[in-house]
Coordinates of C-alpha atoms in Angstrom, one line a residue:
Chain A
M1 CA 0.0 0.0 0.0
C2 CA 1.1 3.5 -0.9
D3 CA 1.5 6.0 2.0
N4 CA -1.3 8.5 1.5
N5 CA 0.9 11.2 3.0
L6 CA 3.5 11.0 0.2
P7 CA 3.8 14.2 -1.9
I8 CA 2.5 14.8 -5.4
G9 CA 5.0 15.6 -8.1
V10 CA 4.1 18.6 -10.3
F11 CA 6.2 19.8 -13.2
D12 CA 6.4 22.4 -15.9
S13 CA 8.9 23.7 -18.4
G14 CA 9.4 26.7 -16.0
F15 CA 7.2 29.0 -13.9
G16 CA 3.8 28.6 -15.6
G17 CA 2.9 25.4 -13.8
L18 CA 2.9 27.4 -10.6
T19 CA -0.6 28.5 -11.5
V20 CA -1.6 24.8 -11.4
A21 CA 0.2 24.4 -8.0
R22 CA -1.7 27.4 -6.7
E23 CA -5.0 25.7 -7.5
I24 CA -3.8 22.4 -5.9
F25 CA -3.0 24.3 -2.7
R26 CA -6.4 26.0 -2.7
N27 CA -8.4 22.9 -3.5
L28 CA -6.4 20.1 -1.8
P29 CA -5.0 21.6 1.5
N30 CA -4.0 18.2 2.7
E31 CA -1.6 17.5 -0.1
K32 CA 2.0 18.4 -0.2
I33 CA 3.8 18.8 -3.6
I34 CA 7.2 18.6 -5.0
Y35 CA 7.4 21.0 -7.9
Y36 CA 10.0 20.8 -10.7
G37 CA 10.5 23.7 -13.2
D38 CA 12.8 23.0 -16.1
T39 CA 14.1 26.6 -16.3
A40 CA 17.4 25.5 -18.0
R41 CA 15.5 24.2 -21.1
V42 CA 12.4 26.4 -21.1
P43 CA 10.3 26.9 -23.3
Y44 CA 8.9 23.6 -24.5
G45 CA 6.2 25.2 -26.7
N46 CA 8.1 25.1 -30.0
K47 CA 10.2 22.0 -29.5
S48 CA 9.6 18.6 -31.0
Q49 CA 7.5 15.8 -29.5
D50 CA 10.7 13.6 -29.1
T51 CA 12.4 16.3 -27.1
V52 CA 9.4 17.1 -24.9
I53 CA 9.0 13.4 -24.2
R54 CA 12.6 13.0 -23.3
Y55 CA 12.5 15.9 -20.9
S56 CA 9.2 14.9 -19.4
K57 CA 10.5 11.3 -18.7
Q58 CA 13.7 12.6 -17.1
I59 CA 11.7 14.9 -14.8
S60 CA 9.1 12.1 -13.9
R61 CA 12.0 9.7 -13.0
F62 CA 13.4 12.4 -10.7
L63 CA 10.0 13.0 -9.1
I64 CA 9.5 9.3 -8.6
S65 CA 13.0 9.0 -7.0
K66 CA 11.7 11.6 -4.5
G67 CA 8.9 9.3 -3.5
V68 CA 5.8 11.0 -5.1
K69 CA 2.5 9.1 -5.1
A70 CA 1.2 10.7 -8.3
I71 CA 2.4 13.2 -11.0
V72 CA 0.6 16.2 -12.5
I73 CA 2.0 17.5 -15.8
A74 CA 1.3 21.1 -15.2
C75 CA 2.3 22.2 -18.7
N76 CA -0.1 22.2 -21.7
T77 CA 2.7 21.4 -24.2
A78 CA 4.1 18.5 -22.2
S79 CA 0.5 17.2 -21.4
A80 CA -0.3 17.4 -25.1
L81 CA 2.9 15.7 -26.4
A82 CA 4.2 13.5 -23.6
L83 CA 1.3 12.4 -21.3
D84 CA 1.0 8.9 -22.9
A85 CA 4.7 8.3 -22.9
V86 CA 5.1 9.4 -19.2
Q87 CA 2.0 7.2 -18.2
A88 CA 3.5 4.2 -20.0
S89 CA 6.8 4.6 -18.2
C90 CA 5.4 5.1 -14.7
S91 CA 3.6 2.8 -12.3
I92 CA 2.0 5.7 -10.4
P93 CA -1.0 7.8 -11.6
V94 CA -0.1 10.6 -14.0
I95 CA -2.5 13.4 -15.2
G96 CA -2.1 16.3 -17.5
V97 CA -4.0 19.6 -17.9
V98 CA -5.4 19.0 -21.3
K99 CA -8.2 16.5 -20.5
P100 CA -9.5 18.5 -17.5
G101 CA -9.4 21.7 -19.7
A102 CA -11.4 19.9 -22.4
D103 CA -13.9 18.6 -19.9
A104 CA -14.5 22.1 -18.5
A105 CA -14.9 23.6 -21.9
V106 CA -17.5 21.1 -23.0
R107 CA -19.4 21.8 -19.7
A108 CA -19.1 25.6 -20.2
S109 CA -20.1 25.7 -23.9
A110 CA -23.7 26.1 -24.9
S111 CA -23.1 26.2 -28.7
G112 CA -20.3 23.7 -28.9
R113 CA -18.1 26.2 -30.7
I114 CA -14.9 26.2 -28.6
G115 CA -11.7 28.1 -29.1
I116 CA -8.3 26.9 -27.8
I117 CA -5.2 29.0 -27.6
G118 CA -1.8 27.7 -26.7
T119 CA 1.8 27.1 -27.8
S120 CA 2.6 25.9 -31.4
G121 CA 3.2 22.4 -29.9
T122 CA -0.1 22.2 -28.1
I123 CA -2.1 23.5 -31.0
A124 CA -0.3 21.3 -33.6
S125 CA -0.9 18.2 -31.4
G126 CA -4.7 18.5 -31.9
L127 CA -5.1 16.8 -28.5
Y128 CA -7.6 19.4 -27.1
D129 CA -9.7 18.9 -30.3
R130 CA -9.6 15.1 -29.8
Y131 CA -10.7 15.1 -26.2
I132 CA -13.4 17.7 -26.8
K133 CA -14.8 15.6 -29.7
E134 CA -14.7 12.5 -27.6
L135 CA -17.0 14.2 -25.1
L136 CA -19.1 16.2 -27.6
P137 CA -18.8 14.8 -31.2
S138 CA -20.8 17.7 -32.6
A139 CA -18.3 20.3 -31.2
Q140 CA -16.5 22.6 -33.5
V141 CA -13.0 23.4 -32.2
F142 CA -10.9 26.4 -33.4
G143 CA -7.2 26.3 -32.4
K144 CA -4.8 29.2 -32.5
A145 CA -1.1 29.3 -31.5
C146 CA -0.3 32.5 -29.7
P147 CA 3.4 32.2 -29.3
L148 CA 4.1 35.9 -28.2
F149 CA 1.8 35.7 -25.1
V150 CA 4.3 33.7 -23.1
H151 CA 7.0 36.3 -23.7
L152 CA 4.7 39.2 -23.1
V153 CA 3.8 37.7 -19.7
E154 CA 7.4 37.0 -18.9
E155 CA 8.3 40.6 -19.6
G156 CA 5.5 41.8 -17.3
M157 CA 3.6 43.4 -20.2
I158 CA 0.2 42.4 -19.0
D159 CA -2.1 45.4 -19.5
D160 CA 0.0 46.9 -22.3
S161 CA -0.9 48.4 -25.6
V162 CA 1.3 45.8 -27.4
T163 CA -0.4 42.9 -25.6
V164 CA -3.8 44.4 -26.4
E165 CA -2.8 44.6 -30.1
M166 CA -1.7 40.9 -30.1
I167 CA -4.9 39.8 -28.3
H168 CA -6.9 41.3 -31.1
R169 CA -4.6 39.8 -33.9
Y170 CA -4.8 36.4 -32.4
L171 CA -8.4 36.3 -31.2
D172 CA -10.6 38.6 -33.3
G173 CA -11.1 35.9 -36.0
M174 CA -12.3 33.4 -33.4
I175 CA -14.8 35.8 -32.0
S176 CA -16.2 37.4 -35.2
R177 CA -15.8 34.6 -37.8
D178 CA -15.8 31.4 -35.8
N179 CA -18.3 32.7 -33.3
I180 CA -17.0 30.7 -30.3
D181 CA -18.7 30.9 -26.9
T182 CA -15.9 29.3 -24.9
L183 CA -12.1 29.9 -25.0
I184 CA -9.6 27.5 -23.3
L185 CA -6.5 29.3 -22.0
G186 CA -4.4 26.3 -23.1
C187 CA -1.0 27.5 -21.8
T188 CA -0.2 27.9 -18.1
H189 CA 1.1 31.4 -18.7
Y190 CA -2.2 32.7 -20.2
P191 CA -4.3 32.9 -17.0
L192 CA -2.0 35.8 -16.0
L193 CA -3.5 37.6 -19.0
R194 CA -7.0 36.6 -18.2
S195 CA -8.3 40.0 -17.1
V196 CA -7.0 41.8 -20.2
I197 CA -8.2 39.1 -22.6
A198 CA -11.7 39.1 -20.9
R199 CA -11.9 42.9 -21.2
E200 CA -10.8 42.9 -24.8
I201 CA -12.9 40.1 -26.2
G202 CA -15.8 40.3 -23.7
G203 CA -15.2 37.3 -21.5
V204 CA -16.4 35.8 -18.2
Y205 CA -14.6 33.1 -16.2
A206 CA -15.6 29.6 -15.7
D207 CA -14.7 28.0 -12.4
F208 CA -12.8 31.1 -11.2
T209 CA -14.6 31.9 -8.0
D210 CA -11.8 34.1 -6.8
N211 CA -11.7 36.2 -10.0
A212 CA -15.4 36.6 -10.7
S213 CA -15.2 40.4 -10.0
D214 CA -12.8 40.7 -13.0
S215 CA -15.5 39.6 -15.4
S216 CA -16.7 41.6 -18.2
P217 CA -20.5 41.4 -18.7
C218 CA -20.8 40.8 -22.4
S219 CA -18.8 40.3 -25.6
R220 CA -18.7 42.3 -28.8
S221 CA -20.9 39.8 -30.4
G222 CA -23.5 40.3 -27.7
H223 CA -22.9 37.2 -25.6
P224 CA -20.1 36.6 -23.2
I225 CA -17.2 34.3 -24.0
T226 CA -16.5 31.9 -21.2
L227 CA -12.8 31.7 -20.4
V228 CA -11.7 28.3 -19.2
N229 CA -8.5 27.9 -17.1
P230 CA -7.5 24.2 -17.1
A231 CA -5.5 24.8 -13.9
Y232 CA -8.6 24.9 -11.8
T233 CA -10.2 21.8 -13.3
T234 CA -6.9 20.0 -13.1
A235 CA -6.9 20.4 -9.4
K236 CA -10.4 19.1 -9.3
A237 CA -9.5 16.2 -11.5
L238 CA -6.5 15.4 -9.2
A239 CA -8.8 15.4 -6.2
G240 CA -11.1 12.9 -7.9
L241 CA -8.2 10.7 -9.0
L242 CA -6.7 10.6 -5.4
N243 CA -10.1 9.7 -4.0
E244 CA -10.7 7.1 -6.6
K245 CA -7.3 5.4 -6.0
G246 CA -7.6 5.8 -2.2
L247 CA -4.5 8.0 -2.2
A248 CA -5.9 11.2 -0.7
S249 CA -4.1 12.6 2.4
D250 CA -6.2 13.6 5.4
I251 CA -3.4 15.5 7.3
P252 CA -3.2 19.2 6.6
V253 CA 0.1 20.4 5.4
S254 CA 1.9 23.7 6.0
P255 CA 3.4 25.8 3.3
H256 CA 6.9 24.7 4.5
D257 CA 6.1 21.1 3.6
H258 CA 6.2 21.8 -0.2
E259 CA 9.5 21.4 -2.0
F260 CA 10.6 23.3 -5.1
F261 CA 13.3 22.3 -7.6
C262 CA 14.4 24.0 -10.9
S263 CA 17.2 23.4 -13.4
D264 CA 18.4 27.0 -13.6
G265 CA 18.2 30.3 -11.6
P266 CA 16.8 29.1 -8.2
D267 CA 16.9 32.6 -6.8
N268 CA 14.8 34.0 -9.6
F269 CA 12.5 31.1 -9.3
R270 CA 12.1 31.5 -5.6
S271 CA 11.1 35.2 -5.8
F272 CA 8.7 34.6 -8.7
A273 CA 7.1 31.5 -7.1
S274 CA 6.7 33.3 -3.8
E275 CA 4.8 36.0 -5.6
V276 CA 2.6 33.7 -7.7
L277 CA 1.8 31.4 -4.8
N278 CA 1.5 34.3 -2.3
M279 CA 3.6 32.5 0.3
Q280 CA 7.2 32.7 1.5
I281 CA 9.3 30.0 -0.1
D282 CA 12.4 29.4 1.9
R283 CA 14.5 27.5 -0.6
V284 CA 14.4 26.4 -4.2
H285 CA 16.9 23.5 -5.0
L286 CA 18.9 23.5 -8.1
K287 CA 18.7 20.1 -9.9
V288 CA 20.0 19.6 -13.3
L289 CA 18.6 16.6 -15.2
E290 CA 20.4 15.2 -18.3
Chain B
M1 CA 51.1 20.4 -37.0
C2 CA 47.4 21.0 -37.4
D3 CA 46.0 20.2 -40.8
N4 CA 44.9 23.6 -42.2
N5 CA 42.1 22.0 -44.1
L6 CA 40.3 20.9 -41.0
P7 CA 36.9 22.5 -40.4
I8 CA 36.0 25.4 -38.1
G9 CA 33.4 24.7 -35.4
V10 CA 30.7 27.4 -35.1
F11 CA 27.9 27.2 -32.5
D12 CA 24.9 29.1 -31.3
S13 CA 21.9 28.4 -29.1
G14 CA 19.8 28.0 -32.3
F15 CA 19.5 29.6 -35.7
G16 CA 20.9 33.1 -34.9
G17 CA 24.5 32.1 -35.4
L18 CA 23.7 31.3 -39.0
T19 CA 24.2 35.1 -39.6
V20 CA 27.8 34.6 -38.4
A21 CA 28.2 31.5 -40.6
R22 CA 27.0 33.5 -43.6
E23 CA 29.7 36.1 -43.0
I24 CA 32.3 33.4 -42.7
F25 CA 31.2 31.9 -46.0
R26 CA 31.4 35.3 -47.6
N27 CA 34.8 36.3 -46.2
L28 CA 36.6 33.0 -45.9
P29 CA 35.7 30.9 -49.0
N30 CA 38.4 28.4 -48.3
E31 CA 37.1 27.4 -44.9
K32 CA 34.6 24.7 -44.2
I33 CA 32.5 24.8 -41.0
I34 CA 30.7 22.4 -38.7
Y35 CA 27.7 24.3 -37.3
Y36 CA 25.9 23.3 -34.1
G37 CA 22.6 24.9 -33.1
D38 CA 21.3 23.9 -29.7
T39 CA 17.7 24.1 -30.7
A40 CA 16.5 21.7 -27.9
R41 CA 17.7 24.2 -25.2
V42 CA 17.2 27.6 -27.0
P43 CA 17.2 30.4 -25.9
Y44 CA 20.3 31.1 -23.8
G45 CA 19.6 34.8 -23.3
N46 CA 17.8 34.6 -19.9
K47 CA 19.7 31.6 -18.5
S48 CA 22.4 31.7 -15.8
Q49 CA 26.1 31.8 -16.5
D50 CA 26.6 28.4 -15.0
T51 CA 24.1 26.9 -17.4
V52 CA 25.4 28.7 -20.4
I53 CA 28.9 27.6 -19.6
R54 CA 27.8 24.0 -19.2
Y55 CA 26.0 24.0 -22.5
S56 CA 28.9 25.8 -24.3
K57 CA 31.5 23.3 -23.0
Q58 CA 29.4 20.3 -24.0
I59 CA 29.1 21.7 -27.6
S60 CA 32.8 22.6 -27.7
R61 CA 33.7 19.0 -26.7
F62 CA 31.5 17.7 -29.4
L63 CA 33.0 20.0 -32.1
I64 CA 36.5 19.0 -31.0
S65 CA 35.5 15.4 -31.3
K66 CA 34.6 16.2 -34.9
G67 CA 38.2 17.4 -35.5
V68 CA 37.7 21.2 -35.8
K69 CA 40.9 23.4 -35.8
A70 CA 39.2 26.4 -34.1
I71 CA 35.8 27.4 -32.6
V72 CA 33.7 30.4 -33.2
I73 CA 31.1 31.1 -30.5
A74 CA 28.5 32.6 -32.8
C75 CA 26.1 33.7 -30.0
N76 CA 26.4 36.9 -28.0
T77 CA 25.1 35.4 -24.8
A78 CA 27.5 32.4 -24.9
S79 CA 30.4 34.7 -25.9
A80 CA 29.6 37.1 -23.0
L81 CA 29.1 34.4 -20.4
A82 CA 31.2 31.4 -21.5
L83 CA 34.2 32.4 -23.7
D84 CA 36.7 32.3 -20.9
A85 CA 35.5 29.0 -19.7
V86 CA 35.5 27.4 -23.1
Q87 CA 39.0 28.8 -23.9
A88 CA 40.3 27.4 -20.6
S89 CA 39.0 24.0 -21.5
C90 CA 40.2 23.8 -25.1
S91 CA 43.7 23.6 -26.6
I92 CA 42.5 25.0 -30.0
P93 CA 41.8 28.7 -30.6
V94 CA 38.3 30.0 -29.6
I95 CA 36.8 33.4 -30.5
G96 CA 33.5 34.9 -29.6
V97 CA 31.5 37.7 -31.2
V98 CA 31.7 40.3 -28.4
K99 CA 35.3 41.4 -28.8
P100 CA 35.0 41.8 -32.6
G101 CA 31.8 43.8 -32.1
A102 CA 33.4 46.0 -29.5
D103 CA 36.3 46.6 -31.8
A104 CA 34.1 47.6 -34.7
A105 CA 32.0 49.9 -32.5
V106 CA 35.0 51.8 -31.2
R107 CA 36.3 52.3 -34.8
A108 CA 32.8 53.5 -35.9
S109 CA 32.1 55.9 -33.1
A110 CA 33.2 59.5 -33.3
S111 CA 31.8 60.7 -30.0
G112 CA 32.6 57.5 -27.9
R113 CA 28.9 57.3 -26.9
I114 CA 28.0 53.7 -27.8
G115 CA 24.8 51.8 -27.3
I116 CA 24.6 48.1 -27.0
I117 CA 21.4 46.0 -27.3
G118 CA 21.2 42.3 -26.6
T119 CA 19.7 39.6 -24.4
S120 CA 19.4 40.1 -20.6
G121 CA 22.4 37.8 -20.1
T122 CA 24.6 39.7 -22.6
I123 CA 23.7 43.1 -21.1
A124 CA 24.0 42.0 -17.5
S125 CA 27.5 40.5 -18.2
G126 CA 28.9 44.0 -18.9
L127 CA 31.4 42.4 -21.3
Y128 CA 30.8 44.7 -24.2
D129 CA 31.3 47.6 -21.8
R130 CA 34.6 46.2 -20.5
Y131 CA 36.0 45.5 -24.0
I132 CA 35.0 48.9 -25.3
K133 CA 36.6 50.7 -22.3
E134 CA 39.8 48.7 -22.7
L135 CA 40.0 50.1 -26.3
L136 CA 38.7 53.5 -25.5
P137 CA 38.8 54.4 -21.8
S138 CA 36.8 57.6 -22.3
A139 CA 33.9 55.8 -24.0
Q140 CA 30.4 56.0 -22.5
V141 CA 28.4 52.8 -23.0
F142 CA 24.7 52.4 -22.7
G143 CA 23.3 48.9 -22.5
K144 CA 19.7 47.9 -23.0
A145 CA 18.2 44.4 -22.9
C146 CA 15.6 43.9 -25.7
P147 CA 14.2 40.5 -24.9
L148 CA 11.2 40.7 -27.2
F149 CA 13.2 41.2 -30.4
V150 CA 14.3 37.6 -30.6
H151 CA 10.7 36.4 -30.4
L152 CA 9.4 39.0 -32.9
V153 CA 12.1 37.9 -35.4
E154 CA 11.2 34.2 -34.8
E155 CA 7.5 35.0 -35.5
G156 CA 8.5 36.7 -38.7
M157 CA 7.2 40.1 -37.4
I158 CA 10.0 42.1 -39.0
D159 CA 8.4 45.2 -40.5
D160 CA 5.4 45.2 -38.2
S161 CA 3.7 47.9 -36.1
V162 CA 4.3 45.9 -32.9
T163 CA 8.0 45.6 -33.7
V164 CA 8.2 49.3 -34.5
E165 CA 6.5 50.1 -31.2
M166 CA 9.1 48.0 -29.3
I167 CA 12.0 49.5 -31.2
H168 CA 10.9 52.9 -30.0
R169 CA 10.3 51.7 -26.4
Y170 CA 13.7 50.1 -26.2
L171 CA 15.8 52.6 -28.2
D172 CA 14.3 56.1 -28.0
G173 CA 16.1 56.8 -24.6
M174 CA 19.5 55.9 -26.1
I175 CA 18.9 58.2 -29.0
S176 CA 17.4 61.3 -27.3
R177 CA 18.8 61.1 -23.8
D178 CA 22.1 59.2 -24.1
N179 CA 22.8 60.7 -27.6
I180 CA 24.7 57.6 -28.9
D181 CA 26.2 57.7 -32.3
T182 CA 26.8 54.0 -32.6
L183 CA 24.6 51.0 -31.8
I184 CA 25.9 47.4 -31.5
L185 CA 23.3 44.8 -32.6
G186 CA 24.5 42.5 -29.8
C187 CA 22.4 39.4 -30.5
T188 CA 22.6 37.3 -33.6
H189 CA 18.9 37.7 -34.3
Y190 CA 19.0 41.5 -34.4
P191 CA 20.6 41.9 -37.8
L192 CA 17.4 40.5 -39.2
L193 CA 15.7 43.7 -37.9
R194 CA 18.4 46.0 -39.1
S195 CA 16.4 47.7 -41.9
V196 CA 13.5 48.5 -39.6
I197 CA 15.7 49.7 -36.8
A198 CA 17.7 51.8 -39.2
R199 CA 14.6 53.4 -40.6
E200 CA 13.0 54.1 -37.2
I201 CA 16.1 55.5 -35.4
G202 CA 17.9 56.9 -38.4
G203 CA 20.8 54.5 -38.9
V204 CA 23.5 53.6 -41.3
Y205 CA 25.4 50.4 -41.4
A206 CA 29.1 49.9 -40.6
D207 CA 30.9 47.1 -42.5
F208 CA 27.8 46.0 -44.4
T209 CA 28.8 46.5 -48.0
D210 CA 25.9 44.3 -49.2
N211 CA 23.3 46.2 -47.3
A212 CA 24.4 49.8 -47.9
S213 CA 21.3 50.4 -50.0
D214 CA 19.2 49.9 -46.9
S215 CA 20.7 52.8 -45.1
S216 CA 18.8 55.7 -43.9
P217 CA 20.6 59.0 -44.4
C218 CA 20.2 60.8 -41.0
S219 CA 18.8 60.3 -37.5
R220 CA 16.2 62.2 -35.6
S221 CA 19.0 64.0 -33.7
G222 CA 20.4 65.2 -37.0
H223 CA 23.3 62.8 -37.3
P224 CA 23.2 59.1 -38.4
I225 CA 23.6 56.3 -35.9
T226 CA 26.0 53.7 -37.1
L227 CA 24.7 50.2 -36.6
V228 CA 27.4 47.6 -36.0
N229 CA 26.8 43.9 -36.7
P230 CA 29.4 41.8 -34.9
A231 CA 28.9 38.9 -37.3
Y232 CA 30.8 40.8 -40.0
T233 CA 33.8 41.8 -37.8
T234 CA 33.8 38.3 -36.3
A235 CA 34.5 36.8 -39.7
K236 CA 37.3 39.3 -40.2
A237 CA 38.7 38.5 -36.7
L238 CA 38.5 34.8 -37.6
A239 CA 40.5 35.4 -40.8
G240 CA 43.1 37.3 -38.8
L241 CA 43.4 34.6 -36.2
L242 CA 43.8 31.8 -38.8
N243 CA 46.5 33.7 -40.6
E244 CA 48.3 34.5 -37.3
K245 CA 48.3 30.9 -36.2
G246 CA 49.1 29.6 -39.7
L247 CA 45.8 27.7 -39.8
A248 CA 44.2 29.3 -42.9
S249 CA 43.1 26.9 -45.6
D250 CA 44.0 27.6 -49.2
I251 CA 41.7 25.1 -50.9
P252 CA 38.3 26.4 -51.9
V253 CA 35.4 24.5 -50.4
S254 CA 32.0 23.7 -51.9
P255 CA 28.7 24.3 -50.0
H256 CA 28.4 20.6 -49.6
D257 CA 31.5 20.4 -47.5
H258 CA 29.9 22.2 -44.6
E259 CA 28.1 20.1 -41.9
F260 CA 25.1 21.1 -39.8
F261 CA 24.0 19.6 -36.5
C262 CA 21.2 20.6 -34.1
S263 CA 19.7 19.2 -30.9
D264 CA 16.0 19.4 -32.0
G265 CA 13.9 19.8 -35.1
P266 CA 16.5 19.1 -37.9
D267 CA 13.9 19.5 -40.7
N268 CA 12.9 23.0 -39.5
F269 CA 16.6 23.8 -39.0
R270 CA 17.4 22.7 -42.6
S271 CA 14.8 24.8 -44.2
F272 CA 15.5 27.9 -42.1
A273 CA 19.3 27.5 -42.6
S274 CA 18.9 27.0 -46.4
E275 CA 17.0 30.3 -46.5
V276 CA 19.4 32.4 -44.3
L277 CA 22.5 31.0 -46.0
N278 CA 20.9 31.1 -49.5
M279 CA 22.2 27.6 -50.3
Q280 CA 20.6 24.2 -50.5
I281 CA 21.5 22.2 -47.3
D282 CA 21.1 18.5 -48.0
R283 CA 21.1 17.3 -44.4
V284 CA 21.0 18.5 -40.9
H285 CA 22.1 15.9 -38.3
L286 CA 20.3 15.5 -35.0
K287 CA 22.8 15.4 -32.1
V288 CA 21.6 15.6 -28.5
L289 CA 24.2 16.6 -26.0
E290 CA 23.7 16.0 -22.3

């Protein structure tokens, strides 16, 4: 029998997966995590499937060596390109963010016209499209790679005229031509742009109880576009998985129980993670994987 | 004695160093090269010195195993952060792009007020500043990290309103406040923006005989800003080094003699490199270094 108090491994190409960790902390206060950010090889979004699989398997082996009871791939690109390979190579449960994001979008959409934005790798994989159509065969899915968004977020250019210009270039077609009613923020950086995207395209949040006040009441086309953040539904899916497998912990953890690793720049990582997670992180360990 | 007909190793974090390879082909038609682009770990620009040194030493060992007679670090970030470490670990000559770029800027500047743009890593290293002041102690050097430029180039957004906006945000202070007369394009991607930068800030090219027709006659402040591309002066510095060490080849090479390696996406690399180098590249080898 697995010890239910073992930690959960969470990994991403860098910082973005911290938005998933945040939702896990909020929704599963009894679970401690070990987070790995691959900051020495970030980004994954425009790299090949072979490379993303190799990196994801290296990180999963490391997390398993640290004794985790389950793994969350908190990166859309790695979830889209490497989930099957990581699951096949591990004996513990592994979930990604794509399937929970697809589930949430299908539940949120009235018309079945669903937009998905993400990295080039995520969009080219077609995986969101596949999961959505498994759940709702009549759905029409419109994917758009938005490669500049990650860099605009990393430069802190959130409510910025350049970002607003890029939001309209990337998304106006989905709104006016494709007539979507739901938009999946299919990259873990994008929720940091959610308020600006909502304001510009006329969006409301699904499953974002803490951000409901940011919502814009109606879209340009007269009905609101529901923005779906897979991070929230991933935390819910993780809770379901742990209960189903009898792996849920029932002992509350303190913020100091979590552990953080990255492959480059641990000091930068610590200050950024402390801000995103709104908690003081005492130490981030440097761990190079090759 | 070293065989003068051995190849020269050239490496970069990805594609950018191809602009240096192009200048080597133009200026040293008897030299064949082995190029390595670290596309699986690109970019280097915001990674730590330790990580950039580790990657640069791995690549240098690989190039030496292929029998190169000298190495050109065709990446500003790796030149700024790892040149000393690579030189210390190699018995063959190694040059970077920073010193040749600094030399060219000092020759081009009348006022000694020199701007340098590059990645966060290159600017934070202060290495351009140090080399310039070794040559011209009275120089005043103004550095500015321009992290979005690489991504705008990679998205093909060359003559684009967003790129123009970012050029002004990054550079207007250097022009109007710092009153520079020379600007070093201190990242191998930036020469691909040279025409737009020149038009927007009023620039002329130094050492760019093939691009002279792109020049803009005068700057906003009434005198032209000289744009310096270290790629050109690096090729000249390489020629000088090979002659000095008695390593220059005297047998012309054909385009098919060059070899290309990358760590991810060899097909993408081949098509991009064929375009930048304006020659048909038959094969790019995938070589993962860890």
